[in-house]
Amino acid sequence: MTHQPSSSEFLDGFLSAHGKKDVLRFITCGSVDDGKSTLIGRLLHDTKQIFDDQVTALEADSKKHGTQAGKIDFALLVDGLSAEREQGITIDVAYRFFSTEKRSFIVADTPGHEQYTRNMATGASNAELAILLIDARKGLTRQTKRHSLLVSMLGIKRVVLAINKMDLKAWSETTYRSIIRDFAGFAGHLGFSEIIGIPISALGGDNIAARSGATPWYSGPTLLEYLEKVPAGQSPLDGPLRFPIQWVARPDADFRGYAGTIATGKVAVGDRIRTLPAGTEARVARIVTYDGDIPAAVAGQSVTLTLDREIDASRGDMISGADHLPQVRDRLEARIFVTADREIRPGDVLLVKIGAAQATGTVESIAARIAPDTMARESADRLEANDIADVTIALDRPLAFDSYASNRETGGFILIDRESSDTAAMGLVLNGEQPERPRKLALVTGQESPANARPRPATARRAVSGEAISFALLGFLVTTGVAYTLTRDPGIALAIGVIDAALRVTLAIPHRLLWRGRG
Amino acid sequence: MTALALSQNGDFVASHSPAGARATARLTHLQRLEAESIHIMREIAAEAENPVMLYSIGKDSSVLLHLAMKAFYPAKPPFKLLHIDTGWKFREMIAFRDRRAAELGVDLLVHTNADGVARGIGPFTHGSEIHTDVMKTQALRQALTLHGFDAAIGGARRDEEKSRAKERVFSLRNAHHRWDPKRQRPEPWKIYNTRKRQGESLRVFPLSNWTELDIWLYIHQERIPIVPLYFAAKRPVVERDGVLIMVDDDRLPLAPGERPQERLVRFRTLGCYPLTGAMESPADTLEAVIRETLEARTSERQGRVIDKDGAASMERKKQEGYF
Ligand SMILES: Nc1nc2c(ncn2[C@@H]2O[C@H](COP(=O)(O)OP(=O)(O)O)[C@@H](O)[C@H]2O)c(=O)[nH]1
């Protein structure tokens, strides 16, 4: 007789596997009818999230509303609201949950319709990866480009091109390749760190959970394999400490604790911190939790801090490390996505909520409206729902924040209409943003997963020497310029510049190696 | 500017070299869920004028209450608990409710629709739909209006039911407590818009991103007390349309010749006893219940008689103000 594990043994086994699981939050985008609902229904079904009674209900539903001539219509698993079903479209962000043995997933399923840009932006704001669905018959559409731009603006670095309905293109490798080539040509500027194309059929389940027999020419991972493997759930610990104060806990006269969620970085007892915008310095005395005091806490944790001295800080203030301070300003340069059905014009007064802080903001000017499919800048004197634009907002008091590019957690905000109370826009802080340096792409062959790819040494060395040369050139120009301004002697200036450049070139690589060796 | 290039066989497009991979620490999934829920509770406590926490005594409510104790520690939660008592809850639920409130030292309000009681509304005389509407939906609206609560924190999860998947964490209700799925607010990052007009109120769901399994595992991890009805025991039941109903008191009308049978059963969800199906199960420990949940082939809501009223019934009920 085989040994039947007891329930507690069973649970211990399960927990030791489950406890290590992390979670990947991703977003799916596609145009109407590309097969997004079918794909998500598939993912849920093939990862066994669907229970018997739901399958029974689905079979009944498929007969009544389905588009699959009585066969199971997976799209019905996810088309939740009856208002949507009647219209046959998905109108709002829906959140789905599934898990495999390796990982848990939270999917923001966002609508494809052009007028729902706002819903997509919402879903993208919390996602680490985007699946862009493409109908193999149509190839890249204007919608695909819009979605890619939005996803890149909101800071998502990884993109899966799920090339769907390959069954209707006879699983043509040529079709697959040409779509990928088109996308590569278009997305080069968008700052993605990784793009992968997977040929699928959502309807048939090909290359989703199971490898398809129809694509012998494709050696990459199935969609699920890829989703299980990409790095996920990482909190930026090496970022500077950002702790927006949400709540001041005062159970009695002796205790004053600042409660909040660590947005980025980490904090330990004894650390020097500052509260902003006031700038008052203090040290962390205790990190208090219901389960007892802890010596240190990291990004993502909700904790309560007490400080070594009485200071006047309240909800909306930000605690940061004493050295790497956020910006404190009363003017926001920002890119906004208009979410409410109202116009926004210069002079409009709205509430600004950034972290736990709130202020009144006046739209000073609209620098440009951004065309969502080409990113072209157009002039505009008013903005409407779903517009994307760069604006300047004057605040009635200074607030602490970072640029969105440097910190996704503390660089996003919302604008609230004071009368309707609706969320009028969501925004990304541009203040103080460094223009992103173009990055080198490492090539990946079909045999290795891009998630694990390491740059080949040759590539790395070439990148270093390229960097050294451009650095030297820059140094040469600046030094020569400065020397000339000081001496007014072109000869001496040039000589100083050349020496500077030569030193930089010869020292760059050893210097880099020195630092590498330490890391 | 570097253009993307295709690899030899073209399968992948490209990947940036992950130079200087960032130092990271991993919180477990449950730690993340816990932190998110605590964050949400503090937001509503800070921004609402008069918030309340709906306490339905079930396992989700037990988790919610536990999280509230954590969120404001070392202080007590800055809001009261509200239980809408339909008069038909399991007796063990009521005993558990009063015991927990006393142990934790939290303020508990209990509201029953007195008008419904006067009219004799009950599941047997009026059917599940009218009973739920009068004793639960209308009762909740009465209580919120009576106490002037402008925000109600509840334990609903998005994975429970299809129409819930689109529910926001902060969900606006108009002056008639109705939900308008077309007027939902975007919720980017962790920033929630809690502002509302006169008469409007909010429903807040800190457990939105939890699944049933997460709830069980968290109860296990944190040793959170739950009503014993979740564990198998011999209980008197009758079988109605294939659903096992527990005979919790003598108000359950028996057909001529019908005899309650002692069966080994437990409950996956708890509500009004005449509307809540039991399942046969030997799982009498938390470990055994979690194991059965992992191996389950039917969804949690199956035992709820109310969901069978129609495919889109939950959405309709919500629009009418059911939580
Ligand atoms: N042949 C084929 N049809 C598909 C595939 N995926 C989806 N469809 C069909 O395309 C239509 C639109 O799919 P749906 O999932 O509702 O699209 P959505 O609007 O993007 O959610 C439906 O009739 C699907 O059955 C596929 O891989 N192959």
Tab-separated table of N, CA, C and O in Angstrom, chain A residues 5 18 20 25 51-53 76-77 81-82 84-85 92 94-95 122 125-126 176-177 180 192-196 219 221 233 237 246 260-261 291 300 302 315 351 353 404 409 412 418 421-423 427 439-442 444, chain B residues 2 4 7 9-16 18 22 25-26 32 35-36 39 42-43 47 70 73 158 162 165-166 168 183-193 195-197 209 217 220 288 290-291 297-299 315:
chain	number	residue	atom	x	y	z
A	5	PRO	N	-0.140	10.852	2.230
A	5	PRO	CA	0.317	11.890	3.151
A	5	PRO	C	-0.861	12.423	3.963
A	5	PRO	O	-1.975	12.515	3.457
A	18	HIS	N	4.639	26.644	-2.639
A	18	HIS	CA	3.842	27.838	-2.885
A	18	HIS	C	4.487	29.085	-2.286
A	18	HIS	O	4.408	30.162	-2.839
A	20	LYS	N	7.397	29.934	-2.210
A	20	LYS	CA	8.444	30.510	-3.047
A	20	LYS	C	7.877	31.193	-4.281
A	20	LYS	O	8.590	31.873	-5.005
A	25	ARG	N	2.421	40.662	-12.512
A	25	ARG	CA	1.255	41.445	-12.933
A	25	ARG	C	1.452	41.832	-14.384
A	25	ARG	O	2.456	42.448	-14.713
A	51	PHE	N	-13.686	25.694	-12.632
A	51	PHE	CA	-14.261	24.566	-11.917
A	51	PHE	C	-15.373	23.907	-12.737
A	51	PHE	O	-15.921	24.509	-13.661
A	52	ASP	N	-15.712	22.689	-12.355
A	52	ASP	CA	-16.731	21.932	-13.093
A	52	ASP	C	-18.040	22.695	-13.252
A	52	ASP	O	-18.630	22.720	-14.326
A	53	ASP	N	-18.504	23.317	-12.144
A	53	ASP	CA	-19.803	23.989	-12.257
A	53	ASP	C	-19.710	25.184	-13.197
A	53	ASP	O	-20.667	25.535	-13.875
A	76	LEU	N	-16.586	33.687	-23.312
A	76	LEU	CA	-17.682	33.916	-22.366
A	76	LEU	C	-17.224	33.752	-20.913
A	76	LEU	O	-17.881	34.215	-19.998
A	77	LEU	N	-16.112	33.103	-20.719
A	77	LEU	CA	-15.594	32.960	-19.358
A	77	LEU	C	-15.254	34.310	-18.768
A	77	LEU	O	-15.268	34.501	-17.565
A	81	LEU	N	-19.807	41.481	-17.614
A	81	LEU	CA	-20.993	42.299	-17.396
A	81	LEU	C	-21.994	42.096	-18.527
A	81	LEU	O	-21.628	42.068	-19.689
A	82	SER	N	-23.267	41.989	-18.183
A	82	SER	CA	-24.236	41.696	-19.242
A	82	SER	C	-24.327	42.854	-20.222
A	82	SER	O	-24.592	42.664	-21.403
A	84	GLU	N	-21.901	44.422	-21.387
A	84	GLU	CA	-20.859	44.185	-22.380
A	84	GLU	C	-21.233	43.094	-23.341
A	84	GLU	O	-20.971	43.148	-24.519
A	85	ARG	N	-21.828	42.065	-22.769
A	85	ARG	CA	-22.176	40.939	-23.626
A	85	ARG	C	-23.139	41.366	-24.700
A	85	ARG	O	-23.052	40.941	-25.835
A	92	ASP	N	-14.403	47.553	-19.888
A	92	ASP	CA	-13.686	48.082	-18.734
A	92	ASP	C	-12.545	47.149	-18.345
A	92	ASP	O	-12.544	45.988	-18.708
A	94	ALA	N	-10.725	44.537	-16.468
A	94	ALA	CA	-11.127	43.462	-15.570
A	94	ALA	C	-9.866	42.808	-15.047
A	94	ALA	O	-8.863	42.741	-15.745
A	95	TYR	N	-9.912	42.363	-13.818
A	95	TYR	CA	-8.746	41.710	-13.238
A	95	TYR	C	-9.007	40.224	-13.122
A	95	TYR	O	-10.062	39.811	-12.668
A	122	THR	N	-4.651	52.811	-17.034
A	122	THR	CA	-4.815	52.333	-15.660
A	122	THR	C	-4.207	50.957	-15.483
A	122	THR	O	-3.430	50.713	-14.568
A	125	SER	N	-0.429	50.933	-15.552
A	125	SER	CA	0.318	51.622	-14.502
A	125	SER	C	0.865	50.662	-13.445
A	125	SER	O	1.852	50.950	-12.805
A	126	ASN	N	0.208	49.529	-13.268
A	126	ASN	CA	0.673	48.587	-12.251
A	126	ASN	C	1.294	47.324	-12.827
A	126	ASN	O	1.588	46.395	-12.094
A	176	TYR	N	4.463	35.354	-39.736
A	176	TYR	CA	4.972	35.589	-38.387
A	176	TYR	C	6.204	36.493	-38.416
A	176	TYR	O	6.291	37.507	-37.731
A	177	ARG	N	7.148	36.139	-39.290
A	177	ARG	CA	8.378	36.916	-39.356
A	177	ARG	C	8.150	38.342	-39.825
A	177	ARG	O	8.771	39.280	-39.336
A	180	ILE	N	6.822	40.457	-37.018
A	180	ILE	CA	7.860	40.790	-36.046
A	180	ILE	C	8.814	41.837	-36.596
A	180	ILE	O	9.217	42.766	-35.903
A	192	PHE	N	11.772	49.603	-24.897
A	192	PHE	CA	11.517	48.278	-24.340
A	192	PHE	C	12.841	47.562	-24.137
A	192	PHE	O	13.757	47.703	-24.941
A	193	SER	N	12.928	46.775	-23.089
A	193	SER	CA	14.165	46.032	-22.887
A	193	SER	C	14.065	44.660	-23.522
A	193	SER	O	15.058	44.022	-23.785
A	194	GLU	N	12.844	44.198	-23.749
A	194	GLU	CA	12.717	42.853	-24.284
A	194	GLU	C	11.392	42.701	-25.027
A	194	GLU	O	10.346	43.091	-24.527
A	195	ILE	N	11.492	42.159	-26.211
A	195	ILE	CA	10.290	41.936	-27.012
A	195	ILE	C	10.366	40.513	-27.528
A	195	ILE	O	11.400	40.081	-28.010
A	196	ILE	N	9.258	39.790	-27.420
A	196	ILE	CA	9.273	38.425	-27.926
A	196	ILE	C	7.996	38.190	-28.720
A	196	ILE	O	6.936	38.679	-28.344
A	219	SER	N	11.029	27.819	-32.206
A	219	SER	CA	11.725	27.099	-31.143
A	219	SER	C	11.661	27.833	-29.811
A	219	SER	O	12.244	27.405	-28.826
A	221	PRO	N	9.714	29.775	-26.431
A	221	PRO	CA	8.836	29.238	-25.393
A	221	PRO	C	7.356	29.401	-25.764
A	221	PRO	O	7.012	30.243	-26.591
A	233	GLY	N	7.921	40.582	-9.905
A	233	GLY	CA	7.678	40.849	-8.495
A	233	GLY	C	8.883	41.409	-7.785
A	233	GLY	O	9.096	41.183	-6.605
A	237	LEU	N	14.905	47.864	-4.535
A	237	LEU	CA	15.497	48.112	-3.231
A	237	LEU	C	16.649	49.088	-3.302
A	237	LEU	O	16.977	49.756	-2.339
A	246	GLN	N	0.972	58.029	5.285
A	246	GLN	CA	-0.450	57.859	5.009
A	246	GLN	C	-1.298	58.231	6.198
A	246	GLN	O	-2.435	58.655	6.075
A	260	GLY	N	2.713	53.964	6.690
A	260	GLY	CA	2.715	54.086	5.236
A	260	GLY	C	3.259	52.831	4.591
A	260	GLY	O	3.600	51.869	5.287
A	261	THR	N	3.312	52.848	3.267
A	261	THR	CA	3.887	51.737	2.525
A	261	THR	C	5.193	52.219	1.913
A	261	THR	O	5.214	53.289	1.290
A	291	ASP	N	3.071	42.439	14.401
A	291	ASP	CA	3.778	41.210	14.763
A	291	ASP	C	5.070	41.492	15.524
A	291	ASP	O	5.924	40.621	15.636
A	300	GLY	N	7.534	47.872	-0.587
A	300	GLY	CA	6.377	46.990	-0.663
A	300	GLY	C	5.765	46.705	0.694
A	300	GLY	O	4.615	46.308	0.780
A	302	SER	N	4.098	47.493	4.344
A	302	SER	CA	3.332	48.525	5.046
A	302	SER	C	3.729	48.489	6.509
A	302	SER	O	3.493	47.485	7.181
A	315	ARG	N	0.051	63.438	7.347
A	315	ARG	CA	-0.336	62.748	6.125
A	315	ARG	C	-0.031	63.623	4.915
A	315	ARG	O	-0.319	64.821	4.906
A	351	LEU	N	-7.831	69.277	-8.370
A	351	LEU	CA	-7.075	68.752	-7.233
A	351	LEU	C	-6.007	67.807	-7.754
A	351	LEU	O	-6.254	67.046	-8.687
A	353	LYS	N	-3.546	64.721	-6.664
A	353	LYS	CA	-3.230	63.746	-5.608
A	353	LYS	C	-2.011	62.963	-6.050
A	353	LYS	O	-2.005	62.320	-7.091
A	404	TYR	N	8.694	60.427	-13.133
A	404	TYR	CA	8.166	59.080	-13.343
A	404	TYR	C	9.243	58.160	-13.894
A	404	TYR	O	9.315	56.988	-13.545
A	409	GLU	N	6.895	54.734	-8.637
A	409	GLU	CA	6.028	54.716	-7.457
A	409	GLU	C	5.697	56.113	-6.948
A	409	GLU	O	4.677	56.325	-6.323
A	412	GLY	N	3.884	59.268	-10.239
A	412	GLY	CA	2.559	59.242	-10.873
A	412	GLY	C	1.560	59.993	-10.005
A	412	GLY	O	1.695	60.009	-8.788
A	418	ARG	N	-13.062	69.064	-9.158
A	418	ARG	CA	-13.583	69.435	-7.839
A	418	ARG	C	-15.104	69.362	-7.760
A	418	ARG	O	-15.661	69.181	-6.695
A	421	SER	N	-16.122	65.369	-8.830
A	421	SER	CA	-15.292	64.434	-8.066
A	421	SER	C	-14.713	63.318	-8.932
A	421	SER	O	-14.107	62.393	-8.402
A	422	ASP	N	-14.926	63.353	-10.219
A	422	ASP	CA	-14.367	62.318	-11.080
A	422	ASP	C	-12.855	62.492	-11.199
A	422	ASP	O	-12.323	63.577	-10.978
A	423	THR	N	-12.196	61.414	-11.568
A	423	THR	CA	-10.761	61.491	-11.836
A	423	THR	C	-10.596	62.040	-13.251
A	423	THR	O	-10.937	61.385	-14.226
A	427	GLY	N	-1.421	61.340	-14.439
A	427	GLY	CA	-0.265	62.044	-14.969
A	427	GLY	C	1.060	61.439	-14.540
A	427	GLY	O	1.155	60.753	-13.525
A	439	ARG	N	19.963	52.539	-25.397
A	439	ARG	CA	20.628	51.383	-24.813
A	439	ARG	C	20.974	50.362	-25.876
A	439	ARG	O	20.332	50.271	-26.906
A	440	LYS	N	21.970	49.586	-25.587
A	440	LYS	CA	22.408	48.551	-26.527
A	440	LYS	C	21.502	47.338	-26.391
A	440	LYS	O	21.131	46.942	-25.305
A	441	LEU	N	21.182	46.753	-27.527
A	441	LEU	CA	20.372	45.549	-27.509
A	441	LEU	C	21.254	44.328	-27.687
A	441	LEU	O	22.095	44.296	-28.566
A	442	ALA	N	21.032	43.342	-26.859
A	442	ALA	CA	21.761	42.091	-27.050
A	442	ALA	C	20.893	41.174	-27.891
A	442	ALA	O	19.682	41.126	-27.707
A	444	VAL	N	19.430	37.637	-29.180
A	444	VAL	CA	19.148	36.379	-28.511
A	444	VAL	C	18.763	35.374	-29.574
A	444	VAL	O	17.988	35.685	-30.464
B	2	THR	N	19.748	52.656	-31.289
B	2	THR	CA	20.041	51.338	-31.844
B	2	THR	C	18.744	50.734	-32.348
B	2	THR	O	17.777	50.672	-31.615
B	4	LEU	N	16.270	47.742	-33.419
B	4	LEU	CA	16.123	46.353	-33.024
B	4	LEU	C	16.569	45.484	-34.185
B	4	LEU	O	16.347	45.811	-35.333
B	7	SER	N	17.168	38.080	-34.625
B	7	SER	CA	18.152	37.018	-34.456
B	7	SER	C	18.133	36.145	-35.698
B	7	SER	O	17.248	36.268	-36.548
B	9	ASN	N	17.313	33.075	-36.474
B	9	ASN	CA	16.099	32.363	-36.890
B	9	ASN	C	14.842	33.187	-36.640
B	9	ASN	O	13.742	32.740	-36.897
B	10	GLY	N	15.030	34.382	-36.138
B	10	GLY	CA	13.909	35.321	-36.105
B	10	GLY	C	12.858	35.056	-35.048
B	10	GLY	O	11.852	35.749	-34.987
B	11	ASP	N	13.067	34.093	-34.187
B	11	ASP	CA	12.025	33.799	-33.220
B	11	ASP	C	11.818	34.938	-32.235
B	11	ASP	O	10.708	35.300	-31.914
B	12	PHE	N	12.924	35.443	-31.764
B	12	PHE	CA	12.822	36.516	-30.789
B	12	PHE	C	13.267	37.782	-31.457
B	12	PHE	O	14.081	37.740	-32.355
B	13	VAL	N	12.796	38.862	-30.962
B	13	VAL	CA	13.290	40.078	-31.539
B	13	VAL	C	14.579	40.477	-30.866
B	13	VAL	O	15.646	40.318	-31.414
B	14	ALA	N	14.507	40.912	-29.672
B	14	ALA	CA	15.740	41.403	-29.078
B	14	ALA	C	15.597	41.526	-27.587
B	14	ALA	O	14.509	41.504	-27.041
B	15	SER	N	16.715	41.664	-26.944
B	15	SER	CA	16.690	41.825	-25.510
B	15	SER	C	17.846	42.718	-25.100
B	15	SER	O	18.945	42.600	-25.611
B	16	HIS	N	17.582	43.629	-24.201
B	16	HIS	CA	18.684	44.423	-23.674
B	16	HIS	C	19.501	43.579	-22.723
B	16	HIS	O	18.955	42.760	-22.000
B	18	PRO	N	20.942	42.656	-19.442
B	18	PRO	CA	20.517	43.076	-18.107
B	18	PRO	C	21.720	43.506	-17.274
B	18	PRO	O	21.954	42.988	-16.201
B	22	ARG	N	19.367	44.696	-10.813
B	22	ARG	CA	19.142	45.434	-9.571
B	22	ARG	C	19.047	44.491	-8.387
B	22	ARG	O	18.544	43.381	-8.498
B	25	ALA	N	14.784	42.288	-3.086
B	25	ALA	CA	14.404	41.351	-2.038
B	25	ALA	C	13.002	40.920	-2.398
B	25	ALA	O	12.238	41.702	-2.934
B	26	ARG	N	12.703	39.691	-2.140
B	26	ARG	CA	11.387	39.242	-2.511
B	26	ARG	C	10.492	39.116	-1.306
B	26	ARG	O	10.815	38.430	-0.352
B	32	ARG	N	2.746	40.660	0.095
B	32	ARG	CA	2.361	41.758	-0.782
B	32	ARG	C	0.876	42.056	-0.691
B	32	ARG	O	0.450	43.207	-0.645
B	35	ALA	N	0.185	43.834	2.572
B	35	ALA	CA	0.615	45.232	2.566
B	35	ALA	C	-0.349	46.088	1.746
B	35	ALA	O	-0.696	47.205	2.133
B	36	GLU	N	-0.800	45.541	0.620
B	36	GLU	CA	-1.725	46.295	-0.226
B	36	GLU	C	-3.047	46.546	0.511
B	36	GLU	O	-3.586	47.659	0.495
B	39	HIS	N	-2.625	49.161	3.167
B	39	HIS	CA	-2.523	50.474	2.527
B	39	HIS	C	-3.921	51.022	2.199
B	39	HIS	O	-4.232	52.182	2.468
B	42	ARG	N	-5.857	52.143	5.321
B	42	ARG	CA	-5.393	53.422	5.879
B	42	ARG	C	-5.860	54.578	5.005
B	42	ARG	O	-6.180	55.656	5.515
B	43	GLU	N	-5.888	54.363	3.689
B	43	GLU	CA	-6.346	55.436	2.816
B	43	GLU	C	-7.775	55.825	3.154
B	43	GLU	O	-8.102	57.003	3.263
B	47	GLU	N	-9.233	59.377	4.673
B	47	GLU	CA	-9.950	60.300	3.793
B	47	GLU	C	-11.464	60.323	3.959
B	47	GLU	O	-12.104	61.288	3.562
B	70	LYS	N	-4.042	45.039	12.158
B	70	LYS	CA	-2.640	45.295	11.800
B	70	LYS	C	-2.431	46.719	11.290
B	70	LYS	O	-1.405	47.337	11.569
B	73	TYR	N	-2.287	49.361	14.167
B	73	TYR	CA	-1.536	49.014	15.361
B	73	TYR	C	-0.431	50.045	15.609
B	73	TYR	O	0.212	50.488	14.678
B	158	ARG	N	-12.318	39.984	-6.232
B	158	ARG	CA	-12.596	39.998	-7.666
B	158	ARG	C	-12.710	38.600	-8.252
B	158	ARG	O	-13.318	38.411	-9.286
B	162	LYS	N	-17.833	36.693	-12.054
B	162	LYS	CA	-17.432	37.443	-13.240
B	162	LYS	C	-17.652	38.952	-13.172
B	162	LYS	O	-16.802	39.733	-13.557
B	165	ALA	N	-15.086	41.046	-11.371
B	165	ALA	CA	-13.736	41.197	-11.920
B	165	ALA	C	-13.467	42.628	-12.353
B	165	ALA	O	-12.335	43.046	-12.482
B	166	LYS	N	-14.548	43.381	-12.590
B	166	LYS	CA	-14.365	44.754	-13.067
B	166	LYS	C	-14.603	45.763	-11.964
B	166	LYS	O	-14.607	46.971	-12.204
B	168	ARG	N	-13.928	48.145	-8.935
B	168	ARG	CA	-12.771	48.883	-8.465
B	168	ARG	C	-12.515	48.582	-6.994
B	168	ARG	O	-13.397	48.067	-6.296
B	183	ARG	N	-19.547	54.451	-14.722
B	183	ARG	CA	-18.909	55.635	-14.120
B	183	ARG	C	-17.802	55.239	-13.159
B	183	ARG	O	-17.612	55.835	-12.116
B	184	GLN	N	-17.094	54.204	-13.505
B	184	GLN	CA	-16.018	53.765	-12.614
B	184	GLN	C	-14.781	54.616	-12.828
B	184	GLN	O	-14.489	55.038	-13.938
B	185	ARG	N	-14.056	54.836	-11.745
B	185	ARG	CA	-12.870	55.682	-11.837
B	185	ARG	C	-11.624	54.857	-12.108
B	185	ARG	O	-11.490	53.758	-11.582
B	186	PRO	N	-10.706	55.425	-12.887
B	186	PRO	CA	-9.447	54.717	-13.066
B	186	PRO	C	-8.689	54.671	-11.739
B	186	PRO	O	-8.803	55.594	-10.931
B	187	GLU	N	-7.958	53.614	-11.511
B	187	GLU	CA	-7.177	53.495	-10.270
B	187	GLU	C	-5.723	53.182	-10.587
B	187	GLU	O	-5.258	52.065	-10.399
B	188	PRO	N	-4.982	54.163	-11.087
B	188	PRO	CA	-3.598	53.895	-11.428
B	188	PRO	C	-2.721	53.838	-10.177
B	188	PRO	O	-3.044	54.449	-9.166
B	189	TRP	N	-1.624	53.114	-10.295
B	189	TRP	CA	-0.664	52.963	-9.197
B	189	TRP	C	-1.411	52.605	-7.918
B	189	TRP	O	-2.298	51.787	-7.954
B	190	LYS	N	-1.024	53.222	-6.818
B	190	LYS	CA	-1.749	52.953	-5.575
B	190	LYS	C	-2.534	54.192	-5.165
B	190	LYS	O	-2.762	54.429	-3.993
B	191	ILE	N	-2.881	55.017	-6.146
B	191	ILE	CA	-3.535	56.283	-5.819
B	191	ILE	C	-5.050	56.139	-6.022
B	191	ILE	O	-5.505	55.792	-7.095
B	192	TYR	N	-5.794	56.380	-4.963
B	192	TYR	CA	-7.239	56.219	-5.023
B	192	TYR	C	-7.933	57.555	-4.852
B	192	TYR	O	-7.586	58.340	-3.976
B	193	ASN	N	-8.926	57.783	-5.705
B	193	ASN	CA	-9.728	59.001	-5.594
B	193	ASN	C	-10.901	58.693	-4.669
B	193	ASN	O	-11.792	57.935	-5.011
B	195	ARG	N	-12.836	61.106	-3.322
B	195	ARG	CA	-13.718	62.255	-3.253
B	195	ARG	C	-15.101	61.900	-3.781
B	195	ARG	O	-15.245	61.101	-4.697
B	196	LYS	N	-16.115	62.491	-3.194
B	196	LYS	CA	-17.458	62.209	-3.656
B	196	LYS	C	-18.364	63.399	-3.434
B	196	LYS	O	-18.029	64.308	-2.672
B	197	ARG	N	-19.490	63.381	-4.133
B	197	ARG	CA	-20.425	64.490	-3.951
B	197	ARG	C	-21.349	64.178	-2.777
B	197	ARG	O	-21.452	63.046	-2.321
B	209	ASN	N	-7.746	41.805	-4.636
B	209	ASN	CA	-6.793	40.979	-5.380
B	209	ASN	C	-6.475	39.638	-4.728
B	209	ASN	O	-5.549	38.953	-5.144
B	217	LEU	N	-4.798	30.333	2.867
B	217	LEU	CA	-3.393	30.237	3.260
B	217	LEU	C	-3.032	31.308	4.287
B	217	LEU	O	-2.226	31.079	5.192
B	220	HIS	N	-4.268	30.320	7.618
B	220	HIS	CA	-3.353	29.319	8.153
B	220	HIS	C	-2.076	29.974	8.684
B	220	HIS	O	-1.651	29.723	9.809
B	288	ALA	N	-6.826	20.135	6.395
B	288	ALA	CA	-7.644	19.275	5.549
B	288	ALA	C	-8.558	20.104	4.647
B	288	ALA	O	-8.790	19.767	3.488
B	290	ILE	N	-7.929	23.125	3.504
B	290	ILE	CA	-7.123	23.722	2.436
B	290	ILE	C	-6.802	22.663	1.383
B	290	ILE	O	-6.877	22.915	0.185
B	291	ARG	N	-6.519	21.469	1.844
B	291	ARG	CA	-6.235	20.406	0.893
B	291	ARG	C	-7.435	20.152	-0.013
B	291	ARG	O	-7.308	20.037	-1.227
B	297	ARG	N	-13.194	20.600	-7.357
B	297	ARG	CA	-13.603	20.671	-8.748
B	297	ARG	C	-14.793	21.619	-8.939
B	297	ARG	O	-15.300	21.761	-10.036
B	298	THR	N	-15.301	22.183	-7.865
B	298	THR	CA	-16.423	23.104	-8.041
B	298	THR	C	-16.082	24.422	-7.360
B	298	THR	O	-15.273	24.477	-6.447
B	299	SER	N	-16.712	25.496	-7.816
B	299	SER	CA	-16.358	26.802	-7.289
B	299	SER	C	-17.066	27.065	-5.976
B	299	SER	O	-18.077	26.469	-5.652
B	315	GLU	N	-24.718	41.034	-11.101
B	315	GLU	CA	-24.556	42.398	-11.587
B	315	GLU	C	-25.815	43.216	-11.286
B	315	GLU	O	-25.737	44.345	-10.814
